[in-house]
Coordinates of C-alpha atoms in Angstrom, one line a residue:
M17 CA 25.7 136.3 35.5
A18 CA 28.4 138.9 35.5
E19 CA 31.1 138.5 32.8
L20 CA 34.3 137.0 34.0
T21 CA 37.3 139.4 34.0
L22 CA 40.9 139.3 35.1
R23 CA 41.2 140.1 38.8
R24 CA 43.3 142.9 40.2
R25 CA 45.2 141.0 42.9
I26 CA 48.9 141.9 42.3
G27 CA 50.6 144.4 44.6
L28 CA 54.0 146.2 44.3
A29 CA 56.1 143.5 45.8
Q30 CA 54.7 140.9 43.4
V31 CA 55.2 143.2 40.4
V32 CA 58.8 143.8 41.3
L33 CA 59.4 140.0 41.8
Y34 CA 57.7 139.4 38.5
G35 CA 59.8 142.0 36.8
L36 CA 63.1 140.7 38.3
G37 CA 62.1 137.2 37.3
V38 CA 61.6 138.2 33.7
T39 CA 64.7 140.4 33.5
I40 CA 67.4 138.5 35.4
G41 CA 68.2 135.3 33.6
A42 CA 70.9 133.5 31.7
G43 CA 72.0 136.8 30.3
I44 CA 74.1 137.9 33.3
Y45 CA 75.7 134.4 33.4
A46 CA 76.7 134.5 29.8
L47 CA 77.6 138.2 29.4
V48 CA 79.9 138.8 32.3
G49 CA 83.0 137.3 30.6
S50 CA 82.2 138.9 27.3
T51 CA 81.8 142.4 28.7
I52 CA 85.0 142.2 30.7
S53 CA 86.9 141.0 27.6
L54 CA 85.7 144.2 25.9
A55 CA 86.0 146.8 28.7
C56 CA 88.5 145.1 31.1
V57 CA 88.3 146.7 34.5
H58 CA 85.8 149.3 33.2
A59 CA 83.1 146.7 32.6
P60 CA 81.0 147.9 35.6
V61 CA 80.7 151.2 33.9
A62 CA 79.3 149.4 30.8
F63 CA 76.5 147.9 32.9
V64 CA 75.7 151.3 34.5
L65 CA 75.5 152.9 31.1
A66 CA 73.2 150.1 29.8
G67 CA 71.0 150.6 32.8
L68 CA 70.8 154.3 32.2
I69 CA 69.9 153.8 28.6
M70 CA 67.0 151.5 29.8
V71 CA 65.6 154.3 31.9
F72 CA 64.1 155.8 28.8
S73 CA 62.3 152.6 27.9
A74 CA 61.2 152.3 31.6
A75 CA 59.7 155.8 31.5
C76 CA 57.8 155.0 28.3
F77 CA 56.4 151.7 29.7
A78 CA 55.5 153.3 33.0
E79 CA 53.6 156.1 31.4
L80 CA 51.8 154.0 28.8
S81 CA 50.9 151.2 31.2
G82 CA 49.3 153.7 33.5
R83 CA 47.2 155.0 30.6
Y84 CA 46.3 151.6 29.1
P85 CA 46.5 149.0 31.9
Y86 CA 45.2 146.1 29.8
A87 CA 46.3 142.6 28.8
A88 CA 48.2 142.7 25.4
A89 CA 49.4 146.1 26.6
E90 CA 52.2 146.6 24.1
A91 CA 49.9 145.9 21.2
R92 CA 47.4 148.2 22.7
F93 CA 50.0 151.0 22.9
V94 CA 50.6 150.6 19.2
R95 CA 46.9 150.6 18.3
E96 CA 46.2 153.7 20.3
G97 CA 49.2 155.5 19.0
F98 CA 48.7 154.7 15.3
A99 CA 44.9 153.9 15.2
S100 CA 45.7 150.7 13.4
R101 CA 44.1 147.3 14.0
A102 CA 46.6 145.7 11.6
R103 CA 49.5 147.0 13.7
F104 CA 47.7 145.8 16.8
V105 CA 47.6 142.3 15.5
V106 CA 51.1 142.2 14.1
V107 CA 52.7 143.6 17.3
G108 CA 50.5 141.4 19.6
L109 CA 51.3 138.2 17.7
G110 CA 55.0 139.3 17.7
V111 CA 55.1 139.8 21.4
A112 CA 53.3 136.5 22.0
M113 CA 55.8 134.7 19.8
I114 CA 58.7 136.3 21.6
G115 CA 57.4 134.8 24.8
I116 CA 56.9 131.3 23.2
V117 CA 60.3 131.3 21.6
S118 CA 62.0 132.6 24.7
A119 CA 60.4 129.9 26.8
A120 CA 61.6 127.3 24.3
A121 CA 65.1 128.7 24.2
I122 CA 65.3 128.7 28.0
V123 CA 64.3 125.0 28.2
H124 CA 66.5 124.1 25.3
G125 CA 69.5 125.7 27.1
A126 CA 68.8 123.7 30.2
F127 CA 68.0 120.5 28.3
G128 CA 71.4 118.9 28.7
Y129 CA 71.3 119.2 32.5
L130 CA 67.7 118.1 32.7
S131 CA 68.2 115.1 30.5
S132 CA 71.1 113.9 32.6
A133 CA 69.2 114.3 35.8
V134 CA 65.8 112.9 34.6
P135 CA 66.1 109.7 32.5
L136 CA 63.1 110.3 30.1
S137 CA 62.9 110.5 26.4
P138 CA 63.4 114.1 25.1
P139 CA 59.9 114.7 23.9
V140 CA 58.4 113.4 27.1
L141 CA 60.8 115.4 29.3
L142 CA 60.2 118.6 27.3
A143 CA 56.4 118.2 27.4
L144 CA 56.5 117.6 31.2
V145 CA 58.7 120.7 31.8
I146 CA 56.6 123.0 29.6
G147 CA 53.3 121.5 30.7
G148 CA 54.2 121.9 34.4
C149 CA 55.2 125.5 33.9
A150 CA 52.0 126.1 31.9
I151 CA 49.9 124.7 34.8
V152 CA 51.6 127.2 37.1
A153 CA 51.0 130.0 34.7
S154 CA 47.3 129.0 34.5
M155 CA 46.7 129.2 38.3
G156 CA 45.2 132.2 39.9
I157 CA 47.4 135.2 39.3
Q158 CA 48.5 135.4 43.0
S159 CA 49.5 131.7 43.0
S160 CA 51.3 132.0 39.6
V161 CA 53.3 135.1 40.5
G162 CA 53.9 133.8 44.0
I163 CA 55.6 130.6 42.7
A164 CA 57.5 132.6 40.1
G165 CA 58.5 135.0 42.9
V166 CA 60.0 132.2 45.0
L167 CA 62.0 131.0 42.0
T168 CA 63.1 134.6 41.5
L169 CA 64.3 134.8 45.0
V170 CA 66.4 131.7 44.4
E171 CA 67.9 133.3 41.3
I172 CA 68.6 136.5 43.2
G173 CA 70.0 134.6 46.1
C174 CA 72.5 132.9 43.8
L175 CA 73.8 136.3 42.7
L176 CA 73.9 137.6 46.3
L177 CA 75.8 134.5 47.3
I178 CA 78.4 135.3 44.7
I179 CA 78.7 138.9 45.9
G180 CA 78.5 138.0 49.6
G181 CA 81.1 135.3 49.1
G182 CA 83.5 137.8 47.6
L183 CA 83.0 140.1 50.6
W184 CA 83.5 137.2 53.0
A185 CA 86.6 136.1 51.2
G186 CA 88.1 139.6 51.6
R187 CA 88.0 140.6 47.9
D188 CA 88.8 144.2 47.3
I189 CA 85.5 145.0 45.7
A190 CA 85.6 148.7 46.8
G191 CA 89.1 149.1 45.2
Q192 CA 87.8 147.4 42.0
A193 CA 84.9 150.0 41.9
A194 CA 87.5 152.8 42.2
L195 CA 89.2 151.4 39.1
A196 CA 86.0 151.1 37.1
V197 CA 85.7 154.7 35.9
P198 CA 88.2 155.4 33.2
A199 CA 90.6 158.2 34.1
T200 CA 91.3 158.9 30.5
L201 CA 89.6 160.1 27.4
S202 CA 91.5 157.6 25.3
L203 CA 89.3 156.5 22.3
P204 CA 90.3 152.8 22.5
V205 CA 89.3 152.7 26.2
W206 CA 86.0 154.3 25.7
A207 CA 85.3 152.4 22.5
G208 CA 85.7 149.2 24.6
V209 CA 83.3 150.5 27.3
M210 CA 80.7 151.5 24.7
A211 CA 80.9 148.1 22.9
A212 CA 80.6 146.4 26.3
S213 CA 77.6 148.5 27.2
L214 CA 75.8 147.5 24.0
L215 CA 76.4 143.8 25.0
A216 CA 75.3 144.5 28.6
F217 CA 72.1 146.0 27.3
F218 CA 70.8 142.5 26.5
A219 CA 71.0 141.5 30.1
F220 CA 68.3 144.1 30.9
I221 CA 65.9 143.2 28.2
G222 CA 62.6 141.8 29.6
F223 CA 61.5 144.2 32.3
G224 CA 59.0 145.7 29.8
D225 CA 57.0 142.4 30.1
V226 CA 55.7 143.7 33.4
V227 CA 53.0 145.5 31.5
S228 CA 51.5 142.1 30.5
I229 CA 50.0 141.8 34.1
A230 CA 48.8 145.4 34.1
E231 CA 45.1 144.3 34.1
E232 CA 45.8 142.2 37.2
T233 CA 47.6 144.8 39.2
T234 CA 46.0 146.9 41.9
N235 CA 46.2 150.7 41.3
P236 CA 48.2 150.1 38.1
Q237 CA 48.8 153.8 37.4
N238 CA 51.1 154.0 40.4
T239 CA 52.1 150.4 41.1
L240 CA 53.3 149.5 37.6
A241 CA 55.4 152.7 37.3
L242 CA 57.1 152.2 40.6
G243 CA 57.5 148.5 40.0
I244 CA 59.2 149.0 36.6
F245 CA 61.7 151.5 38.0
L246 CA 62.4 149.4 41.1
T247 CA 63.0 146.4 38.8
L248 CA 65.5 148.3 36.7
G249 CA 67.3 149.8 39.8
I250 CA 67.6 146.5 41.6
T251 CA 68.7 144.7 38.5
T252 CA 71.4 147.3 37.8
L253 CA 72.8 147.1 41.4
L254 CA 72.9 143.3 41.3
Y255 CA 74.7 143.3 37.9
L256 CA 77.1 145.9 39.2
G257 CA 77.9 143.9 42.3
V258 CA 78.4 140.6 40.4
V259 CA 80.8 142.2 37.8
L260 CA 82.8 143.9 40.5
T261 CA 83.1 140.6 42.4
V262 CA 84.2 138.7 39.3
L263 CA 86.9 141.3 38.6
A264 CA 88.0 141.4 42.2
T265 CA 88.3 137.6 42.3
N266 CA 90.0 136.7 39.0
D267 CA 92.7 138.4 37.0
L268 CA 91.8 139.5 33.4
A269 CA 93.8 136.6 31.8
E270 CA 91.7 134.0 33.7
I271 CA 88.5 135.8 32.9
A272 CA 89.3 135.9 29.2
S273 CA 90.3 132.2 29.0
H274 CA 87.6 130.7 31.3
P275 CA 84.3 129.7 29.7
S276 CA 82.3 130.9 32.8
P277 CA 84.1 133.5 35.0
L278 CA 81.0 133.7 37.2
T279 CA 81.3 130.0 38.1
L280 CA 85.0 130.6 38.9
A281 CA 84.1 133.4 41.3
F282 CA 81.4 131.3 42.9
T283 CA 83.6 128.3 43.6
R284 CA 86.5 130.4 44.8
N285 CA 84.6 132.7 47.1
T286 CA 82.0 130.3 48.6
G287 CA 84.0 127.1 48.6
L288 CA 80.9 125.3 47.2
P289 CA 81.2 122.9 44.3
E290 CA 80.2 124.1 40.8
I291 CA 77.2 121.7 40.8
V292 CA 75.5 123.9 43.4
L293 CA 75.5 126.9 41.0
V294 CA 74.4 124.7 38.2
A295 CA 71.5 123.3 40.2
I296 CA 70.4 126.8 41.4
A297 CA 70.7 128.2 37.8
S298 CA 68.8 125.3 36.3
A299 CA 66.0 125.5 38.9
A300 CA 65.8 129.3 38.3
T301 CA 65.4 128.8 34.6
L302 CA 61.9 127.4 35.3
N303 CA 61.0 130.9 36.5
G304 CA 61.8 132.2 33.0
V305 CA 59.6 129.7 31.4
I306 CA 56.7 130.4 33.7
V307 CA 56.7 134.1 33.2
Q308 CA 57.2 133.9 29.5
I309 CA 54.3 131.5 29.0
L310 CA 52.2 133.6 31.4
M311 CA 53.0 136.7 29.4
A312 CA 52.2 135.1 26.0
G313 CA 48.9 133.7 27.3
R314 CA 47.8 137.2 28.5
V315 CA 48.7 138.7 25.2
I316 CA 46.7 136.1 23.2
F317 CA 43.8 136.5 25.6
G318 CA 43.8 140.3 25.2
M319 CA 43.8 140.1 21.5
A320 CA 41.0 137.6 21.4
R321 CA 38.9 139.7 23.8
D322 CA 39.3 142.6 21.3
R323 CA 38.0 140.2 18.6
E324 CA 41.2 140.0 16.7
L325 CA 41.6 136.2 17.4
P326 CA 39.1 133.4 17.9
G327 CA 36.7 134.1 20.8
R328 CA 37.5 130.8 22.6
L329 CA 41.0 132.2 23.4
A330 CA 39.3 135.0 25.4
R331 CA 37.6 132.6 27.8
L332 CA 38.6 132.7 31.5
S333 CA 38.5 129.9 33.9
P334 CA 35.6 130.4 36.3
R335 CA 37.8 129.0 39.2
T336 CA 41.0 130.9 38.6
A337 CA 39.9 133.9 36.4
T338 CA 42.9 133.2 34.2
P339 CA 43.0 132.5 30.4
V340 CA 43.8 128.8 30.7
F341 CA 43.0 127.9 27.1
A342 CA 45.1 130.7 25.7
T343 CA 48.0 129.8 28.0
M344 CA 47.8 126.1 27.0
V345 CA 47.8 127.0 23.3
C346 CA 51.1 128.9 23.9
A347 CA 52.5 125.9 25.8
V348 CA 51.6 123.5 23.0
A349 CA 53.3 125.9 20.5
C350 CA 56.4 126.0 22.7
I351 CA 56.5 122.2 23.0
G352 CA 56.2 121.9 19.2
L353 CA 59.2 124.2 18.7
L354 CA 61.3 122.3 21.2
V355 CA 60.4 118.8 19.9
A356 CA 61.1 119.9 16.3
G357 CA 64.4 121.4 17.4
V358 CA 65.5 118.3 19.3
L359 CA 64.5 115.9 16.5
A360 CA 66.3 118.1 14.0
E361 CA 69.5 117.8 16.1
A362 CA 69.1 114.0 16.6

Protein backbone atom coordinates (compact mmCIF):
# COMPACT_ATOMS: atom_id res chain seq x y z
CA MET A 1 0.00 0.00 0.00
CA ALA A 2 1.38 3.42 -0.95
CA GLU A 3 2.31 5.70 1.91
CA LEU A 4 -0.22 8.46 2.59
CA THR A 5 0.99 11.96 1.73
CA LEU A 6 -0.51 15.43 1.79
CA ARG A 7 -2.40 16.11 -1.44
CA ARG A 8 -1.61 19.00 -3.75
CA ARG A 9 -5.11 20.39 -4.27
CA ILE A 10 -4.83 24.14 -3.57
CA GLY A 11 -4.75 26.63 -6.45
CA LEU A 12 -3.91 30.32 -6.64
CA ALA A 13 -7.34 31.65 -5.64
CA GLN A 14 -7.40 29.45 -2.54
CA VAL A 15 -3.85 30.42 -1.59
CA VAL A 16 -4.76 34.11 -1.81
CA LEU A 17 -7.93 33.64 0.25
CA TYR A 18 -5.95 31.68 2.84
CA GLY A 19 -3.30 34.41 2.92
CA LEU A 20 -5.87 37.18 3.27
CA GLY A 21 -7.65 35.24 6.00
CA VAL A 22 -4.50 34.83 8.06
CA THR A 23 -3.37 38.44 7.48
CA ILE A 24 -6.52 40.57 7.74
CA GLY A 25 -7.82 40.30 11.26
CA ALA A 26 -8.48 42.29 14.36
CA GLY A 27 -5.32 44.32 13.71
CA ILE A 28 -6.92 46.72 11.26
CA TYR A 29 -9.90 47.25 13.58
CA ALA A 30 -7.66 48.03 16.55
CA LEU A 31 -4.87 49.97 14.82
CA VAL A 32 -6.74 52.52 12.69
CA GLY A 33 -7.35 54.94 15.54
CA SER A 34 -3.84 54.55 16.96
CA THR A 35 -2.08 55.15 13.64
CA ILE A 36 -4.21 58.23 12.92
CA SER A 37 -3.44 59.58 16.39
CA LEU A 38 0.27 59.35 15.58
CA ALA A 39 0.30 60.49 11.94
CA CYS A 40 -2.98 62.46 11.65
CA VAL A 41 -4.00 62.90 7.99
CA HIS A 42 -0.75 61.23 6.91
CA ALA A 43 -1.74 57.83 8.37
CA PRO A 44 -2.38 56.33 4.88
CA VAL A 45 1.30 56.87 4.07
CA ALA A 46 2.20 54.91 7.19
CA PHE A 47 0.26 51.89 5.92
CA VAL A 48 1.88 52.18 2.49
CA LEU A 49 5.33 52.29 4.09
CA ALA A 50 4.51 49.26 6.25
CA GLY A 51 3.37 47.39 3.14
CA LEU A 52 6.57 48.30 1.29
CA ILE A 53 8.66 47.06 4.21
CA MET A 54 6.82 43.74 4.08
CA VAL A 55 7.80 43.33 0.42
CA PHE A 56 11.23 42.15 1.56
CA SER A 57 9.71 39.46 3.79
CA ALA A 58 7.33 38.49 0.98
CA ALA A 59 10.25 38.06 -1.43
CA CYS A 60 12.09 35.84 1.06
CA PHE A 61 9.05 33.64 1.72
CA ALA A 62 8.28 33.42 -2.01
CA GLU A 63 11.81 32.31 -2.87
CA LEU A 64 12.27 29.85 -0.01
CA SER A 65 8.81 28.27 -0.26
CA GLY A 66 9.53 27.56 -3.92
CA ARG A 67 12.75 25.81 -3.01
CA TYR A 68 11.38 23.90 0.00
CA PRO A 69 7.61 23.44 -0.46
CA TYR A 70 7.03 21.27 2.60
CA ALA A 71 4.97 21.29 5.78
CA ALA A 72 6.81 22.99 8.67
CA ALA A 73 8.31 25.18 5.95
CA GLU A 74 9.70 27.92 8.19
CA ALA A 75 11.53 25.39 10.34
CA ARG A 76 12.78 23.70 7.17
CA PHE A 77 14.19 27.02 5.94
CA VAL A 78 16.22 27.33 9.13
CA ARG A 79 17.47 23.75 9.03
CA GLU A 80 18.58 24.05 5.42
CA GLY A 81 20.22 27.42 6.03
CA PHE A 82 22.08 26.54 9.22
CA ALA A 83 22.32 22.74 8.88
CA SER A 84 21.02 22.44 12.42
CA ARG A 85 18.41 19.97 13.67
CA ALA A 86 18.26 21.79 17.00
CA ARG A 87 17.27 25.05 15.32
CA PHE A 88 14.74 23.13 13.22
CA VAL A 89 13.06 21.88 16.39
CA VAL A 90 13.16 25.21 18.20
CA VAL A 91 11.79 27.20 15.27
CA GLY A 92 9.18 24.56 14.42
CA LEU A 93 7.84 24.40 17.97
CA GLY A 94 7.95 28.19 18.16
CA VAL A 95 5.89 28.59 14.98
CA ALA A 96 3.38 25.98 16.17
CA MET A 97 3.05 27.74 19.52
CA ILE A 98 2.48 31.06 17.77
CA GLY A 99 -0.46 29.46 15.96
CA ILE A 100 -1.87 27.94 19.14
CA VAL A 101 -1.50 31.11 21.20
CA SER A 102 -2.87 33.25 18.35
CA ALA A 103 -5.96 31.05 18.07
CA ALA A 104 -6.47 31.27 21.82
CA ALA A 105 -6.04 35.04 21.78
CA ILE A 106 -8.60 35.45 18.97
CA VAL A 107 -11.22 33.40 20.81
CA HIS A 108 -10.43 35.16 24.08
CA GLY A 109 -10.95 38.52 22.38
CA ALA A 110 -14.37 37.44 21.10
CA PHE A 111 -15.34 35.63 24.29
CA GLY A 112 -17.42 38.49 25.71
CA TYR A 113 -19.65 38.60 22.66
CA LEU A 114 -19.84 34.83 22.33
CA SER A 115 -20.78 34.33 25.99
CA SER A 116 -23.58 36.88 25.74
CA ALA A 117 -24.94 35.26 22.57
CA VAL A 118 -24.59 31.61 23.69
CA PRO A 119 -25.63 30.83 27.30
CA LEU A 120 -23.10 28.10 28.10
CA SER A 121 -20.45 27.80 30.78
CA PRO A 122 -17.08 29.28 29.69
CA PRO A 123 -15.16 25.97 29.48
CA VAL A 124 -17.91 24.30 27.43
CA LEU A 125 -18.28 27.29 25.11
CA LEU A 126 -14.53 27.57 24.55
CA ALA A 127 -14.23 23.85 23.88
CA LEU A 128 -17.08 23.96 21.36
CA VAL A 129 -15.61 26.92 19.45
CA ILE A 130 -12.07 25.53 19.30
CA GLY A 131 -13.30 21.98 18.68
CA GLY A 132 -15.51 23.11 15.80
CA CYS A 133 -12.66 25.06 14.21
CA ALA A 134 -10.32 22.07 14.66
CA ILE A 135 -12.82 19.81 12.89
CA VAL A 136 -12.89 22.23 9.94
CA ALA A 137 -9.08 22.36 9.93
CA SER A 138 -8.99 18.54 9.87
CA MET A 139 -11.17 18.20 6.78
CA GLY A 140 -9.69 17.67 3.35
CA ILE A 141 -7.54 20.65 2.47
CA GLN A 142 -9.95 21.89 -0.18
CA SER A 143 -12.85 21.82 2.27
CA SER A 144 -10.88 23.48 5.06
CA VAL A 145 -9.52 26.27 2.90
CA GLY A 146 -12.90 26.61 1.18
CA ILE A 147 -14.73 27.24 4.47
CA ALA A 148 -11.97 29.57 5.63
CA GLY A 149 -12.21 31.33 2.27
CA VAL A 150 -15.93 32.00 2.72
CA LEU A 151 -15.24 33.54 6.14
CA THR A 152 -12.42 35.56 4.60
CA LEU A 153 -14.83 36.95 2.02
CA VAL A 154 -17.16 37.96 4.86
CA GLU A 155 -14.28 39.76 6.55
CA ILE A 156 -13.19 41.49 3.35
CA GLY A 157 -16.80 42.32 2.56
CA CYS A 158 -17.05 44.17 5.86
CA LEU A 159 -14.07 46.37 4.96
CA LEU A 160 -15.42 46.94 1.44
CA LEU A 161 -18.77 47.89 2.95
CA ILE A 162 -17.02 50.58 5.00
CA ILE A 163 -15.19 51.91 1.93
CA GLY A 164 -18.24 51.63 -0.33
CA GLY A 165 -20.42 53.27 2.29
CA GLY A 166 -18.04 56.21 2.36
CA LEU A 167 -18.19 56.58 -1.43
CA TRP A 168 -22.00 56.26 -1.39
CA ALA A 169 -22.23 58.90 1.34
CA GLY A 170 -20.17 61.30 -0.77
CA ARG A 171 -17.10 61.41 1.47
CA ASP A 172 -14.15 63.16 -0.13
CA ILE A 173 -11.86 60.14 -0.12
CA ALA A 174 -9.88 61.37 -3.13
CA GLY A 175 -9.29 64.71 -1.44
CA GLN A 176 -8.17 62.89 1.69
CA ALA A 177 -5.69 60.90 -0.38
CA ALA A 178 -4.25 64.16 -1.74
CA LEU A 179 -3.62 65.33 1.83
CA ALA A 180 -1.97 62.07 2.87
CA VAL A 181 1.53 62.72 1.52
CA PRO A 182 3.31 65.27 3.72
CA ALA A 183 4.28 68.41 1.79
CA THR A 184 7.02 69.16 4.27
CA LEU A 185 10.28 67.71 5.54
CA SER A 186 9.38 68.70 9.08
CA LEU A 187 10.96 66.25 11.53
CA PRO A 188 7.91 66.03 13.87
CA VAL A 189 5.59 65.24 10.95
CA TRP A 190 7.77 62.49 9.54
CA ALA A 191 8.53 61.16 13.02
CA GLY A 192 4.79 60.69 13.49
CA VAL A 193 4.49 58.95 10.12
CA MET A 194 7.36 56.59 10.89
CA ALA A 195 6.00 55.80 14.36
CA ALA A 196 2.60 55.07 12.81
CA SER A 197 4.20 52.85 10.16
CA LEU A 198 5.84 50.76 12.88
CA LEU A 199 2.41 50.29 14.44
CA ALA A 200 0.74 49.59 11.08
CA PHE A 201 3.37 46.92 10.42
CA PHE A 202 1.58 44.64 12.90
CA ALA A 203 -1.57 44.70 10.76
CA PHE A 204 0.41 42.92 8.00
CA ILE A 205 1.96 40.16 10.09
CA GLY A 206 0.65 36.72 9.20
CA PHE A 207 0.85 36.41 5.43
CA GLY A 208 4.04 34.36 5.82
CA ASP A 209 1.89 31.54 7.21
CA VAL A 210 0.90 30.80 3.61
CA VAL A 211 4.01 28.62 3.43
CA SER A 212 2.39 26.18 5.88
CA ILE A 213 0.21 24.87 3.03
CA ALA A 214 3.09 24.70 0.53
CA GLU A 215 2.99 20.90 0.41
CA GLU A 216 -0.71 21.00 -0.49
CA THR A 217 -0.38 23.64 -3.23
CA THR A 218 -0.29 22.79 -6.92
CA ASN A 219 2.82 24.05 -8.71
CA PRO A 220 4.09 25.64 -5.47
CA GLN A 221 7.13 27.29 -7.06
CA ASN A 222 4.87 29.66 -9.00
CA THR A 223 1.56 29.56 -7.12
CA LEU A 224 2.96 30.39 -3.68
CA ALA A 225 5.13 33.25 -4.88
CA LEU A 226 2.27 34.88 -6.78
CA GLY A 227 -0.15 34.16 -3.95
CA ILE A 228 2.10 35.79 -1.36
CA PHE A 229 2.55 38.98 -3.39
CA LEU A 230 -1.15 39.17 -4.28
CA THR A 231 -2.03 38.78 -0.60
CA LEU A 232 0.29 41.61 0.36
CA GLY A 233 -0.95 43.88 -2.45
CA ILE A 234 -4.66 43.32 -1.78
CA THR A 235 -4.17 43.77 1.95
CA THR A 236 -2.36 47.07 1.44
CA LEU A 237 -5.10 48.41 -0.85
CA LEU A 238 -7.84 47.41 1.58
CA TYR A 239 -6.06 49.01 4.53
CA LEU A 240 -5.41 52.16 2.53
CA GLY A 241 -9.06 52.44 1.53
CA VAL A 242 -10.27 51.90 5.08
CA VAL A 243 -7.95 54.49 6.62
CA LEU A 244 -8.83 57.09 3.97
CA THR A 245 -12.54 56.44 4.56
CA VAL A 246 -12.20 56.84 8.31
CA LEU A 247 -10.31 60.12 7.84
CA ALA A 248 -12.85 61.40 5.32
CA THR A 249 -15.76 60.52 7.61
CA ASN A 250 -14.62 61.77 11.01
CA ASP A 251 -12.58 64.73 12.15
CA LEU A 252 -9.31 64.12 13.98
CA ALA A 253 -10.72 65.08 17.38
CA GLU A 254 -13.47 62.45 17.09
CA ILE A 255 -11.01 59.81 15.94
CA ALA A 256 -8.72 60.54 18.88
CA SER A 257 -11.53 60.35 21.44
CA HIS A 258 -13.61 57.48 20.06
CA PRO A 259 -12.64 53.92 21.13
CA SER A 260 -13.40 52.53 17.65
CA PRO A 261 -13.22 55.06 14.77
CA LEU A 262 -13.86 52.23 12.32
CA THR A 263 -17.21 51.53 13.94
CA LEU A 264 -18.03 55.23 13.79
CA ALA A 265 -17.31 55.33 10.06
CA PHE A 266 -19.34 52.15 9.51
CA THR A 267 -22.48 53.40 11.22
CA ARG A 268 -22.32 56.88 9.67
CA ASN A 269 -21.68 55.76 6.11
CA THR A 270 -23.91 52.69 5.89
CA GLY A 271 -26.73 53.64 8.24
CA LEU A 272 -26.53 50.15 9.73
CA PRO A 273 -26.45 49.58 13.50
CA GLU A 274 -23.17 48.83 15.23
CA ILE A 275 -24.31 45.28 16.05
CA VAL A 276 -24.03 44.39 12.34
CA LEU A 277 -20.31 45.19 12.34
CA VAL A 278 -19.86 43.34 15.63
CA ALA A 279 -21.62 40.26 14.24
CA ILE A 280 -19.57 40.28 11.03
CA ALA A 281 -16.31 40.78 12.91
CA SER A 282 -17.15 38.05 15.43
CA ALA A 283 -18.05 35.57 12.71
CA ALA A 284 -14.88 36.43 10.81
CA THR A 285 -12.74 35.76 13.89
CA LEU A 286 -13.56 32.07 13.45
CA ASN A 287 -11.57 32.24 10.24
CA GLY A 288 -8.50 33.32 12.18
CA VAL A 289 -8.90 30.39 14.56
CA ILE A 290 -9.29 27.88 11.71
CA VAL A 291 -6.22 29.01 9.79
CA GLN A 292 -4.04 29.23 12.91
CA ILE A 293 -4.96 25.72 14.06
CA LEU A 294 -4.55 24.41 10.51
CA MET A 295 -1.11 26.01 10.31
CA ALA A 296 0.01 24.70 13.71
CA GLY A 297 -1.15 21.16 12.87
CA ARG A 298 0.78 21.15 9.60
CA VAL A 299 3.95 22.32 11.36
CA ILE A 300 3.67 19.62 14.03
CA PHE A 301 3.01 17.02 11.32
CA GLY A 302 6.03 18.14 9.31
CA MET A 303 8.32 17.93 12.33
CA ALA A 304 7.02 14.49 13.28
CA ARG A 305 7.49 13.22 9.73
CA ASP A 306 11.14 14.33 9.99
CA ARG A 307 11.37 12.24 13.18
CA GLU A 308 11.80 15.20 15.51
CA LEU A 309 8.48 14.54 17.29
CA PRO A 310 6.60 11.29 18.11
CA GLY A 311 5.69 9.35 14.98
CA ARG A 312 1.97 9.27 15.75
CA LEU A 313 1.82 13.01 15.04
CA ALA A 314 2.92 12.27 11.47
CA ARG A 315 -0.08 10.07 10.69
CA LEU A 316 -2.56 11.21 8.06
CA SER A 317 -6.23 10.34 7.92
CA PRO A 318 -6.87 7.80 5.13
CA ARG A 319 -10.10 9.62 4.26
CA THR A 320 -8.99 13.26 4.25
CA ALA A 321 -5.19 12.94 3.89
CA THR A 322 -4.79 15.53 6.66
CA PRO A 323 -2.89 15.33 9.98
CA VAL A 324 -6.00 14.95 12.14
CA PHE A 325 -4.19 13.82 15.29
CA ALA A 326 -1.60 16.62 15.14
CA THR A 327 -4.37 19.17 14.53
CA MET A 328 -6.40 17.90 17.50
CA VAL A 329 -3.33 18.03 19.76
CA CYS A 330 -2.95 21.71 18.84
CA ALA A 331 -6.66 22.28 19.52
CA VAL A 332 -6.42 20.66 22.96
CA ALA A 333 -3.43 22.85 23.80
CA CYS A 334 -5.41 25.90 22.69
CA ILE A 335 -8.40 24.91 24.85
CA GLY A 336 -6.07 24.40 27.81
CA LEU A 337 -4.64 27.90 27.44
CA LEU A 338 -8.11 29.44 27.18
CA VAL A 339 -9.65 27.58 30.10
CA ALA A 340 -6.63 28.37 32.30
CA GLY A 341 -6.91 32.04 31.35
CA VAL A 342 -10.67 32.24 31.97
CA LEU A 343 -10.40 30.45 35.31
CA ALA A 344 -7.54 32.74 36.34
CA GLU A 345 -9.69 35.79 35.60
CA ALA A 346 -12.71 34.38 37.44
